[in-house]
mmCIF file with all atom_site columns, C-alpha atoms in Angstrom:
data_model
loop_
_atom_site.group_PDB
_atom_site.id
_atom_site.type_symbol
_atom_site.label_atom_id
_atom_site.label_alt_id
_atom_site.label_comp_id
_atom_site.label_asym_id
_atom_site.label_entity_id
_atom_site.label_seq_id
_atom_site.pdbx_PDB_ins_code
_atom_site.Cartn_x
_atom_site.Cartn_y
_atom_site.Cartn_z
_atom_site.occupancy
_atom_site.B_iso_or_equiv
_atom_site.pdbx_formal_charge
_atom_site.auth_seq_id
_atom_site.auth_comp_id
_atom_site.auth_asym_id
_atom_site.auth_atom_id
_atom_site.pdbx_PDB_model_num
ATOM 1   C CA . PHE A 1 1   ? 0.000   0.000   0.000   1.00 88.00 ? 52  PHE A CA 1
ATOM 2   C CA . ASP A 1 2   ? 1.297   3.439   -0.981  1.00 92.00 ? 53  ASP A CA 1
ATOM 3   C CA . ALA A 1 3   ? -0.156  6.312   1.024   1.00 94.00 ? 54  ALA A CA 1
ATOM 4   C CA . GLU A 1 4   ? -1.235  9.647   -0.447  1.00 95.00 ? 55  GLU A CA 1
ATOM 5   C CA . LEU A 1 5   ? 1.868   11.673  -1.331  1.00 94.00 ? 56  LEU A CA 1
ATOM 6   C CA . GLY A 1 6   ? 0.005   14.924  -0.769  1.00 92.00 ? 57  GLY A CA 1
ATOM 7   C CA . GLU A 1 7   ? -0.145  13.948  2.892   1.00 92.00 ? 58  GLU A CA 1
ATOM 8   C CA . THR A 1 8   ? 3.175   12.199  3.450   1.00 93.00 ? 59  THR A CA 1
ATOM 9   C CA . GLU A 1 9   ? 5.286   14.872  1.694   1.00 92.00 ? 60  GLU A CA 1
ATOM 10  C CA . ARG A 1 10  ? 3.881   17.784  3.667   1.00 91.00 ? 61  ARG A CA 1
ATOM 11  C CA . ASP A 1 11  ? 5.419   19.127  6.846   1.00 90.00 ? 62  ASP A CA 1
ATOM 12  C CA . SER A 1 12  ? 2.660   18.266  9.322   1.00 89.00 ? 63  SER A CA 1
ATOM 13  C CA . GLU A 1 13  ? 3.981   20.835  11.802  1.00 90.00 ? 64  GLU A CA 1
ATOM 14  C CA . SER A 1 14  ? 3.623   23.784  9.412   1.00 91.00 ? 65  SER A CA 1
ATOM 15  C CA . LEU A 1 15  ? 0.058   23.261  8.187   1.00 92.00 ? 66  LEU A CA 1
ATOM 16  C CA . VAL A 1 16  ? -2.337  26.192  8.394   1.00 92.00 ? 67  VAL A CA 1
ATOM 17  C CA . GLU A 1 17  ? -6.119  26.330  8.082   1.00 92.00 ? 68  GLU A CA 1
ATOM 18  C CA . GLY A 1 18  ? -7.152  26.357  4.430   1.00 90.00 ? 69  GLY A CA 1
ATOM 19  C CA . GLY A 1 19  ? -3.596  25.874  3.204   1.00 90.00 ? 70  GLY A CA 1
ATOM 20  C CA . HIS A 1 20  ? -4.512  22.774  1.170   1.00 90.00 ? 71  HIS A CA 1
ATOM 21  C CA . LEU A 1 21  ? -6.188  25.046  -1.367  1.00 86.00 ? 72  LEU A CA 1
ATOM 22  C CA . HIS A 1 22  ? -2.911  26.817  -2.095  1.00 85.00 ? 73  HIS A CA 1
ATOM 23  C CA . GLY A 1 23  ? -0.157  24.199  -2.186  1.00 86.00 ? 74  GLY A CA 1
ATOM 24  C CA . ASP A 1 24  ? 1.646   22.182  0.454   1.00 87.00 ? 75  ASP A CA 1
ATOM 25  C CA . GLY A 1 25  ? -0.635  23.441  3.222   1.00 89.00 ? 76  GLY A CA 1
ATOM 26  C CA . SER A 1 26  ? 1.799   25.848  4.874   1.00 88.00 ? 77  SER A CA 1
ATOM 27  C CA . SER A 1 27  ? 0.338   29.050  3.459   1.00 84.00 ? 78  SER A CA 1
ATOM 28  C CA . THR A 1 28  ? -2.947  30.613  2.397   1.00 81.00 ? 79  THR A CA 1
ATOM 29  C CA . THR A 1 29  ? -1.300  33.240  0.181   1.00 72.00 ? 80  THR A CA 1
ATOM 30  C CA . LEU A 1 30  ? 0.997   31.218  -2.080  1.00 59.00 ? 81  LEU A CA 1
ATOM 31  C CA . LEU A 1 31  ? -0.776  29.156  -4.731  1.00 52.00 ? 82  LEU A CA 1
ATOM 32  C CA . SER A 1 32  ? 2.017   26.634  -5.213  1.00 51.00 ? 83  SER A CA 1
ATOM 33  C CA . SER A 1 33  ? 4.338   26.498  -2.241  1.00 50.00 ? 84  SER A CA 1
ATOM 34  C CA . SER A 1 34  ? 6.751   23.585  -2.247  1.00 51.00 ? 85  SER A CA 1
ATOM 35  C CA . PRO A 1 35  ? 8.927   21.722  0.271   1.00 52.00 ? 86  PRO A CA 1
ATOM 36  C CA . PRO A 1 36  ? 12.126  23.340  1.540   1.00 54.00 ? 87  PRO A CA 1
ATOM 37  C CA . GLY A 1 37  ? 14.860  23.101  -1.078  1.00 54.00 ? 88  GLY A CA 1
ATOM 38  C CA . GLN A 1 38  ? 12.342  22.541  -3.905  1.00 53.00 ? 89  GLN A CA 1
ATOM 39  C CA . GLU A 1 39  ? 11.929  25.210  -6.572  1.00 55.00 ? 90  GLU A CA 1
ATOM 40  C CA . GLU A 1 40  ? 9.085   23.582  -8.512  1.00 69.00 ? 91  GLU A CA 1
ATOM 41  C CA . ASP A 1 41  ? 5.518   24.188  -7.475  1.00 87.00 ? 92  ASP A CA 1
ATOM 42  C CA . TRP A 1 42  ? 3.699   21.764  -5.195  1.00 91.00 ? 93  TRP A CA 1
ATOM 43  C CA . ASP A 1 43  ? 1.619   19.964  -7.814  1.00 93.00 ? 94  ASP A CA 1
ATOM 44  C CA . ASP A 1 44  ? 4.608   19.553  -10.154 1.00 92.00 ? 95  ASP A CA 1
ATOM 45  C CA . PHE A 1 45  ? 6.605   18.203  -7.218  1.00 93.00 ? 96  PHE A CA 1
ATOM 46  C CA . LEU A 1 46  ? 3.902   15.630  -6.396  1.00 95.00 ? 97  LEU A CA 1
ATOM 47  C CA . LEU A 1 47  ? 3.629   14.555  -10.036 1.00 96.00 ? 98  LEU A CA 1
ATOM 48  C CA . LYS A 1 48  ? 7.372   13.978  -10.198 1.00 95.00 ? 99  LYS A CA 1
ATOM 49  C CA . ARG A 1 49  ? 7.402   12.018  -6.928  1.00 96.00 ? 100 ARG A CA 1
ATOM 50  C CA . GLU A 1 50  ? 4.439   9.898   -8.045  1.00 96.00 ? 101 GLU A CA 1
ATOM 51  C CA . CYS A 1 51  ? 6.231   9.009   -11.289 1.00 96.00 ? 102 CYS A CA 1
ATOM 52  C CA . GLU A 1 52  ? 9.327   8.046   -9.297  1.00 96.00 ? 103 GLU A CA 1
ATOM 53  C CA . ARG A 1 53  ? 7.202   5.789   -7.104  1.00 95.00 ? 104 ARG A CA 1
ATOM 54  C CA . ASP A 1 54  ? 5.653   4.200   -10.208 1.00 94.00 ? 105 ASP A CA 1
ATOM 55  C CA . ALA A 1 55  ? 9.137   3.407   -11.497 1.00 93.00 ? 106 ALA A CA 1
ATOM 56  C CA . LEU A 1 56  ? 10.142  1.821   -8.189  1.00 92.00 ? 107 LEU A CA 1
ATOM 57  C CA . PHE A 1 57  ? 7.099   -0.452  -8.351  1.00 91.00 ? 108 PHE A CA 1
ATOM 58  C CA . GLN A 1 58  ? 7.914   -1.512  -11.901 1.00 85.00 ? 109 GLN A CA 1
ATOM 59  C CA . ASP A 1 59  ? 11.491  -2.307  -10.886 1.00 84.00 ? 110 ASP A CA 1
ATOM 60  C CA . SER A 1 60  ? 10.312  -4.327  -7.879  1.00 84.00 ? 111 SER A CA 1
ATOM 61  C CA . LYS A 1 61  ? 8.516   -6.909  -10.071 1.00 75.00 ? 112 LYS A CA 1
ATOM 62  C CA . SER A 1 62  ? 5.642   -6.951  -7.553  1.00 76.00 ? 113 SER A CA 1
ATOM 63  C CA . SER A 1 63  ? 2.327   -8.268  -8.833  1.00 77.00 ? 114 SER A CA 1
ATOM 64  C CA . ILE A 1 64  ? -0.189  -5.892  -7.235  1.00 81.00 ? 115 ILE A CA 1
ATOM 65  C CA . ARG A 1 65  ? -0.172  -2.443  -5.709  1.00 87.00 ? 116 ARG A CA 1
ATOM 66  C CA . VAL A 1 66  ? -2.752  -0.210  -4.062  1.00 90.00 ? 117 VAL A CA 1
ATOM 67  C CA . VAL A 1 67  ? -2.084  3.529   -4.263  1.00 93.00 ? 118 VAL A CA 1
ATOM 68  C CA . GLU A 1 68  ? -4.082  6.142   -2.401  1.00 94.00 ? 119 GLU A CA 1
ATOM 69  C CA . THR A 1 69  ? -4.999  9.134   -4.619  1.00 94.00 ? 120 THR A CA 1
ATOM 70  C CA . TRP A 1 70  ? -2.309  8.429   -7.294  1.00 95.00 ? 121 TRP A CA 1
ATOM 71  C CA . HIS A 1 71  ? -2.184  10.532  -10.497 1.00 96.00 ? 122 HIS A CA 1
ATOM 72  C CA . VAL A 1 72  ? -5.971  10.587  -10.834 1.00 95.00 ? 123 VAL A CA 1
ATOM 73  C CA . GLY A 1 73  ? -6.556  12.069  -7.386  1.00 94.00 ? 124 GLY A CA 1
ATOM 74  C CA . ASN A 1 74  ? -3.515  14.343  -7.648  1.00 95.00 ? 125 ASN A CA 1
ATOM 75  C CA . ALA A 1 75  ? -4.996  15.745  -10.867 1.00 94.00 ? 126 ALA A CA 1
ATOM 76  C CA . ALA A 1 76  ? -8.259  16.479  -9.027  1.00 93.00 ? 127 ALA A CA 1
ATOM 77  C CA . TRP A 1 77  ? -6.367  18.370  -6.324  1.00 93.00 ? 128 TRP A CA 1
ATOM 78  C CA . TYR A 1 78  ? -4.411  20.230  -9.007  1.00 92.00 ? 129 TYR A CA 1
ATOM 79  C CA . LYS A 1 79  ? -7.662  21.274  -10.717 1.00 91.00 ? 130 LYS A CA 1
ATOM 80  C CA . LEU A 1 80  ? -9.102  22.476  -7.410  1.00 90.00 ? 131 LEU A CA 1
ATOM 81  C CA . ARG A 1 81  ? -6.069  24.641  -6.688  1.00 88.00 ? 132 ARG A CA 1
ATOM 82  C CA . GLN A 1 82  ? -6.001  26.017  -10.243 1.00 87.00 ? 133 GLN A CA 1
ATOM 83  C CA . GLN A 1 83  ? -9.675  26.953  -9.994  1.00 82.00 ? 134 GLN A CA 1
ATOM 84  C CA . LYS A 1 84  ? -8.910  28.757  -6.763  1.00 72.00 ? 135 LYS A CA 1
ATOM 85  C CA . SER A 1 85  ? -6.522  31.031  -8.662  1.00 66.00 ? 136 SER A CA 1
ATOM 86  C CA . ALA A 1 86  ? -8.589  31.124  -11.897 1.00 62.00 ? 137 ALA A CA 1
ATOM 87  C CA . ALA A 1 87  ? -5.583  29.645  -13.715 1.00 64.00 ? 138 ALA A CA 1
ATOM 88  C CA . ASN A 1 88  ? -5.762  27.369  -16.743 1.00 68.00 ? 139 ASN A CA 1
ATOM 89  C CA . THR A 1 89  ? -5.865  23.633  -16.081 1.00 76.00 ? 140 THR A CA 1
ATOM 90  C CA . ASP A 1 90  ? -3.859  21.184  -18.197 1.00 86.00 ? 141 ASP A CA 1
ATOM 91  C CA . LEU A 1 91  ? -4.167  17.488  -17.297 1.00 91.00 ? 142 LEU A CA 1
ATOM 92  C CA . GLU A 1 92  ? -1.947  16.225  -20.106 1.00 93.00 ? 143 GLU A CA 1
ATOM 93  C CA . LEU A 1 93  ? 1.089   15.489  -17.913 1.00 95.00 ? 144 LEU A CA 1
ATOM 94  C CA . TYR A 1 94  ? -1.064  13.378  -15.585 1.00 96.00 ? 145 TYR A CA 1
ATOM 95  C CA . LYS A 1 95  ? -2.506  11.448  -18.533 1.00 95.00 ? 146 LYS A CA 1
ATOM 96  C CA . ILE A 1 96  ? 0.992   10.830  -19.926 1.00 95.00 ? 147 ILE A CA 1
ATOM 97  C CA . ALA A 1 97  ? 2.142   9.476   -16.542 1.00 96.00 ? 148 ALA A CA 1
ATOM 98  C CA . ILE A 1 98  ? -0.861  7.148   -16.308 1.00 96.00 ? 149 ILE A CA 1
ATOM 99  C CA . SER A 1 99  ? -0.445  5.982   -19.901 1.00 95.00 ? 150 SER A CA 1
ATOM 100 C CA . LYS A 1 100 ? 3.207   5.149   -19.282 1.00 94.00 ? 151 LYS A CA 1
ATOM 101 C CA . HIS A 1 101 ? 2.284   3.061   -16.259 1.00 93.00 ? 152 HIS A CA 1
ATOM 102 C CA . GLN A 1 102 ? -0.326  1.224   -18.335 1.00 92.00 ? 153 GLN A CA 1
ATOM 103 C CA . GLU A 1 103 ? 2.457   -0.108  -20.559 1.00 90.00 ? 154 GLU A CA 1
ATOM 104 C CA . SER A 1 104 ? 3.396   -2.577  -17.832 1.00 87.00 ? 155 SER A CA 1
ATOM 105 C CA . SER A 1 105 ? 0.381   -2.676  -15.491 1.00 87.00 ? 156 SER A CA 1
ATOM 106 C CA . LEU A 1 106 ? -3.381  -3.097  -15.502 1.00 86.00 ? 157 LEU A CA 1
ATOM 107 C CA . VAL A 1 107 ? -4.793  0.057   -13.914 1.00 91.00 ? 158 VAL A CA 1
ATOM 108 C CA . VAL A 1 108 ? -8.143  0.091   -12.108 1.00 91.00 ? 159 VAL A CA 1
ATOM 109 C CA . VAL A 1 109 ? -9.466  3.245   -10.429 1.00 93.00 ? 160 VAL A CA 1
ATOM 110 C CA . VAL A 1 110 ? -11.618 2.934   -7.314  1.00 93.00 ? 161 VAL A CA 1
ATOM 111 C CA . GLN A 1 111 ? -13.583 6.040   -6.357  1.00 93.00 ? 162 GLN A CA 1
ATOM 112 C CA . LEU A 1 112 ? -15.011 6.200   -2.835  1.00 93.00 ? 163 LEU A CA 1
ATOM 113 C CA . MET A 1 113 ? -18.346 7.977   -3.187  1.00 94.00 ? 164 MET A CA 1
ATOM 114 C CA . LEU A 1 114 ? -20.236 10.070  -0.635  1.00 95.00 ? 165 LEU A CA 1
ATOM 115 C CA . THR A 1 115 ? -23.853 11.144  -0.992  1.00 95.00 ? 166 THR A CA 1
ATOM 116 C CA . SER A 1 116 ? -23.215 14.466  0.733   1.00 95.00 ? 167 SER A CA 1
ATOM 117 C CA . PRO A 1 117 ? -20.337 16.642  1.997   1.00 96.00 ? 168 PRO A CA 1
ATOM 118 C CA . SER A 1 118 ? -22.003 16.413  5.408   1.00 96.00 ? 169 SER A CA 1
ATOM 119 C CA . THR A 1 119 ? -20.308 13.017  5.782   1.00 96.00 ? 170 THR A CA 1
ATOM 120 C CA . MET A 1 120 ? -16.931 14.753  5.594   1.00 96.00 ? 171 MET A CA 1
ATOM 121 C CA . VAL A 1 121 ? -18.027 17.326  8.155   1.00 97.00 ? 172 VAL A CA 1
ATOM 122 C CA . ARG A 1 122 ? -19.334 14.620  10.510  1.00 96.00 ? 173 ARG A CA 1
ATOM 123 C CA . ARG A 1 123 ? -16.114 12.613  10.302  1.00 96.00 ? 174 ARG A CA 1
ATOM 124 C CA . ARG A 1 124 ? -14.024 15.675  11.014  1.00 96.00 ? 175 ARG A CA 1
ATOM 125 C CA . GLU A 1 125 ? -16.105 16.392  14.114  1.00 95.00 ? 176 GLU A CA 1
ATOM 126 C CA . ILE A 1 126 ? -15.322 12.996  15.628  1.00 94.00 ? 177 ILE A CA 1
ATOM 127 C CA . ASP A 1 127 ? -11.802 12.435  14.255  1.00 94.00 ? 178 ASP A CA 1
ATOM 128 C CA . THR A 1 128 ? -9.055  14.661  15.678  1.00 93.00 ? 179 THR A CA 1
ATOM 129 C CA . ASP A 1 129 ? -6.441  13.195  13.309  1.00 93.00 ? 180 ASP A CA 1
ATOM 130 C CA . ASN A 1 130 ? -8.625  14.082  10.320  1.00 93.00 ? 181 ASN A CA 1
ATOM 131 C CA . ARG A 1 131 ? -8.741  17.729  11.406  1.00 94.00 ? 182 ARG A CA 1
ATOM 132 C CA . LYS A 1 132 ? -5.006  17.772  12.060  1.00 94.00 ? 183 LYS A CA 1
ATOM 133 C CA . ARG A 1 133 ? -4.136  16.260  8.664   1.00 93.00 ? 184 ARG A CA 1
ATOM 134 C CA . LEU A 1 134 ? -6.285  18.805  6.829   1.00 94.00 ? 185 LEU A CA 1
ATOM 135 C CA . PRO A 1 135 ? -6.936  21.929  8.911   1.00 95.00 ? 186 PRO A CA 1
ATOM 136 C CA . MET A 1 136 ? -9.715  24.127  7.530   1.00 95.00 ? 187 MET A CA 1
ATOM 137 C CA . GLN A 1 137 ? -10.900 27.672  8.079   1.00 93.00 ? 188 GLN A CA 1
ATOM 138 C CA . ASP A 1 138 ? -14.551 26.803  7.413   1.00 95.00 ? 189 ASP A CA 1
ATOM 139 C CA . ASP A 1 139 ? -15.371 23.088  7.582   1.00 95.00 ? 190 ASP A CA 1
ATOM 140 C CA . GLU A 1 140 ? -18.743 23.231  5.830   1.00 95.00 ? 191 GLU A CA 1
ATOM 141 C CA . LYS A 1 141 ? -17.564 25.467  2.990   1.00 94.00 ? 192 LYS A CA 1
ATOM 142 C CA . GLU A 1 142 ? -14.272 23.665  2.355   1.00 94.00 ? 193 GLU A CA 1
ATOM 143 C CA . CYS A 1 143 ? -15.774 20.179  2.677   1.00 96.00 ? 194 CYS A CA 1
ATOM 144 C CA . HIS A 1 144 ? -18.308 21.221  0.052   1.00 95.00 ? 195 HIS A CA 1
ATOM 145 C CA . GLN A 1 145 ? -15.452 22.368  -2.231  1.00 92.00 ? 196 GLN A CA 1
ATOM 146 C CA . LEU A 1 146 ? -13.627 19.066  -1.744  1.00 93.00 ? 197 LEU A CA 1
ATOM 147 C CA . TYR A 1 147 ? -16.805 17.108  -2.311  1.00 94.00 ? 198 TYR A CA 1
ATOM 148 C CA . ILE A 1 148 ? -17.422 18.822  -5.659  1.00 93.00 ? 199 ILE A CA 1
ATOM 149 C CA . ALA A 1 149 ? -13.785 18.445  -6.768  1.00 91.00 ? 200 ALA A CA 1
ATOM 150 C CA . LEU A 1 150 ? -13.102 14.880  -5.640  1.00 90.00 ? 201 LEU A CA 1
ATOM 151 C CA . GLN A 1 151 ? -16.523 13.355  -6.407  1.00 91.00 ? 202 GLN A CA 1
ATOM 152 C CA . ASP A 1 152 ? -16.693 14.672  -9.986  1.00 90.00 ? 203 ASP A CA 1
ATOM 153 C CA . SER A 1 153 ? -17.020 11.301  -11.703 1.00 89.00 ? 204 SER A CA 1
ATOM 154 C CA . ILE A 1 154 ? -18.472 12.683  -14.951 1.00 90.00 ? 205 ILE A CA 1
ATOM 155 C CA . ASN A 1 155 ? -15.449 14.822  -15.792 1.00 89.00 ? 206 ASN A CA 1
ATOM 156 C CA . LEU A 1 156 ? -13.110 12.225  -14.324 1.00 90.00 ? 207 LEU A CA 1
ATOM 157 C CA . LYS A 1 157 ? -14.314 9.674   -16.853 1.00 92.00 ? 208 LYS A CA 1
ATOM 158 C CA . LYS A 1 158 ? -14.511 12.137  -19.734 1.00 91.00 ? 209 LYS A CA 1
ATOM 159 C CA . ASP A 1 159 ? -11.172 13.862  -19.191 1.00 90.00 ? 210 ASP A CA 1
ATOM 160 C CA . MET A 1 160 ? -8.954  11.046  -17.918 1.00 91.00 ? 211 MET A CA 1
ATOM 161 C CA . LEU A 1 161 ? -10.312 7.520   -17.720 1.00 94.00 ? 212 LEU A CA 1
ATOM 162 C CA . ASP A 1 162 ? -12.263 6.986   -20.949 1.00 94.00 ? 213 ASP A CA 1
ATOM 163 C CA . PRO A 1 163 ? -9.488  8.323   -23.237 1.00 93.00 ? 214 PRO A CA 1
ATOM 164 C CA . LEU A 1 164 ? -7.075  5.860   -21.603 1.00 94.00 ? 215 LEU A CA 1
ATOM 165 C CA . GLY A 1 165 ? -9.515  2.946   -21.388 1.00 92.00 ? 216 GLY A CA 1
ATOM 166 C CA . ILE A 1 166 ? -9.286  2.728   -17.595 1.00 93.00 ? 217 ILE A CA 1
ATOM 167 C CA . PRO A 1 167 ? -12.131 0.980   -15.737 1.00 92.00 ? 218 PRO A CA 1
ATOM 168 C CA . LEU A 1 168 ? -13.763 2.823   -12.830 1.00 93.00 ? 219 LEU A CA 1
ATOM 169 C CA . LEU A 1 169 ? -15.338 1.234   -9.782  1.00 93.00 ? 220 LEU A CA 1
ATOM 170 C CA . GLN A 1 170 ? -17.447 3.497   -7.585  1.00 93.00 ? 221 GLN A CA 1
ATOM 171 C CA . VAL A 1 171 ? -18.233 2.279   -4.084  1.00 92.00 ? 222 VAL A CA 1
ATOM 172 C CA . ASN A 1 172 ? -20.314 3.913   -1.384  1.00 93.00 ? 223 ASN A CA 1
ATOM 173 C CA . ASN A 1 173 ? -18.236 5.280   1.488   1.00 94.00 ? 224 ASN A CA 1
ATOM 174 C CA . ASP A 1 174 ? -20.949 6.849   3.668   1.00 95.00 ? 225 ASP A CA 1
ATOM 175 C CA . VAL A 1 175 ? -20.891 4.193   6.403   1.00 93.00 ? 226 VAL A CA 1
ATOM 176 C CA . ASP A 1 176 ? -18.193 4.042   9.076   1.00 93.00 ? 227 ASP A CA 1
ATOM 177 C CA . GLY A 1 177 ? -16.772 0.996   10.840  1.00 92.00 ? 228 GLY A CA 1
ATOM 178 C CA . ASP A 1 178 ? -14.900 -2.229  10.161  1.00 93.00 ? 229 ASP A CA 1
ATOM 179 C CA . GLU A 1 179 ? -17.883 -3.994  8.581   1.00 93.00 ? 230 GLU A CA 1
ATOM 180 C CA . ALA A 1 180 ? -18.333 -1.227  6.028   1.00 92.00 ? 231 ALA A CA 1
ATOM 181 C CA . MET A 1 181 ? -14.635 -1.247  5.169   1.00 91.00 ? 232 MET A CA 1
ATOM 182 C CA . GLU A 1 182 ? -14.733 -5.022  4.775   1.00 93.00 ? 233 GLU A CA 1
ATOM 183 C CA . LYS A 1 183 ? -17.588 -4.709  2.276   1.00 92.00 ? 234 LYS A CA 1
ATOM 184 C CA . ILE A 1 184 ? -15.652 -2.093  0.275   1.00 91.00 ? 235 ILE A CA 1
ATOM 185 C CA . LEU A 1 185 ? -12.629 -4.381  0.192   1.00 90.00 ? 236 LEU A CA 1
ATOM 186 C CA . VAL A 1 186 ? -14.708 -7.325  -1.049  1.00 92.00 ? 237 VAL A CA 1
ATOM 187 C CA . ASP A 1 187 ? -16.279 -5.160  -3.772  1.00 92.00 ? 238 ASP A CA 1
ATOM 188 C CA . VAL A 1 188 ? -12.874 -3.914  -4.908  1.00 89.00 ? 239 VAL A CA 1
ATOM 189 C CA . LEU A 1 189 ? -11.308 -7.386  -5.019  1.00 88.00 ? 240 LEU A CA 1
ATOM 190 C CA . SER A 1 190 ? -14.266 -8.797  -6.934  1.00 90.00 ? 241 SER A CA 1
ATOM 191 C CA . PHE A 1 191 ? -14.103 -5.974  -9.484  1.00 90.00 ? 242 PHE A CA 1
ATOM 192 C CA . VAL A 1 192 ? -10.356 -6.323  -9.954  1.00 85.00 ? 243 VAL A CA 1
ATOM 193 C CA . GLN A 1 193 ? -10.624 -10.083 -10.428 1.00 83.00 ? 244 GLN A CA 1
ATOM 194 C CA . LYS A 1 194 ? -13.278 -9.604  -13.108 1.00 82.00 ? 245 LYS A CA 1
ATOM 195 C CA . ARG A 1 195 ? -11.164 -7.003  -14.903 1.00 76.00 ? 246 ARG A CA 1
ATOM 196 C CA . LEU A 1 196 ? -8.078  -9.219  -14.736 1.00 70.00 ? 247 LEU A CA 1
ATOM 197 C CA . HIS A 1 197 ? -10.051 -12.163 -16.111 1.00 65.00 ? 248 HIS A CA 1
ATOM 198 C CA . HIS A 1 198 ? -11.354 -9.990  -18.941 1.00 61.00 ? 249 HIS A CA 1
ATOM 199 C CA . GLN A 1 199 ? -7.824  -8.728  -19.664 1.00 59.00 ? 250 GLN A CA 1
ATOM 200 C CA . VAL A 1 200 ? -6.484  -12.293 -19.859 1.00 50.00 ? 251 VAL A CA 1
ATOM 201 C CA . LEU A 1 201 ? -9.278  -13.313 -22.243 1.00 51.00 ? 252 LEU A CA 1
ATOM 202 C CA . VAL A 1 202 ? -8.634  -10.324 -24.501 1.00 49.00 ? 253 VAL A CA 1
ATOM 203 C CA . ALA A 1 203 ? -4.892  -10.897 -24.525 1.00 45.00 ? 254 ALA A CA 1
ATOM 204 C CA . SER A 1 204 ? -5.285  -14.618 -25.321 1.00 44.00 ? 255 SER A CA 1
ATOM 205 C CA . SER A 1 205 ? -7.531  -13.869 -28.287 1.00 45.00 ? 256 SER A CA 1
ATOM 206 C CA . GLU A 1 206 ? -5.134  -11.396 -29.900 1.00 51.00 ? 257 GLU A CA 1
#
């Protein structure tokens, strides 16, 4: 399992409320702040690190890998931050990175779906670590922004997945607890097995 780079690469001690909308989370004035010693902007830095992690996986000869957020989610965060500054959004570099990884791996995207941003707000109220990882100035407003950006399955499919032929599994993530997580895991494994079986059949018929 590879955790979300947008979380692991940030300095957790320098996060400020609302900073996630502007870069690495340490400022609410700079659009694209980056780690100390890095000159590239935050989203470019994450894209580069994600590509490096892809290469490490390919070199490891491992058979399966689960990545939180990955290029697809990073692109969604990039779009959100670009919209915040009214800047132009170009997803081509993310699509190139995904396409390159497809040359050696079967890619399946799993999107955890919520019916309302109120689920995010509720979880933040009861989870101190959640609030610490992503401090906000206005929970309801910023959870709504995240909900719109990260749950946008229509544009996700149109802009990124369909052009690359990547299957998408959407699973409900409204319910908390071990039983709910177990059900999500079963759904994901079943979907992946079906896609792998289909891939083998297609490859054998070519």
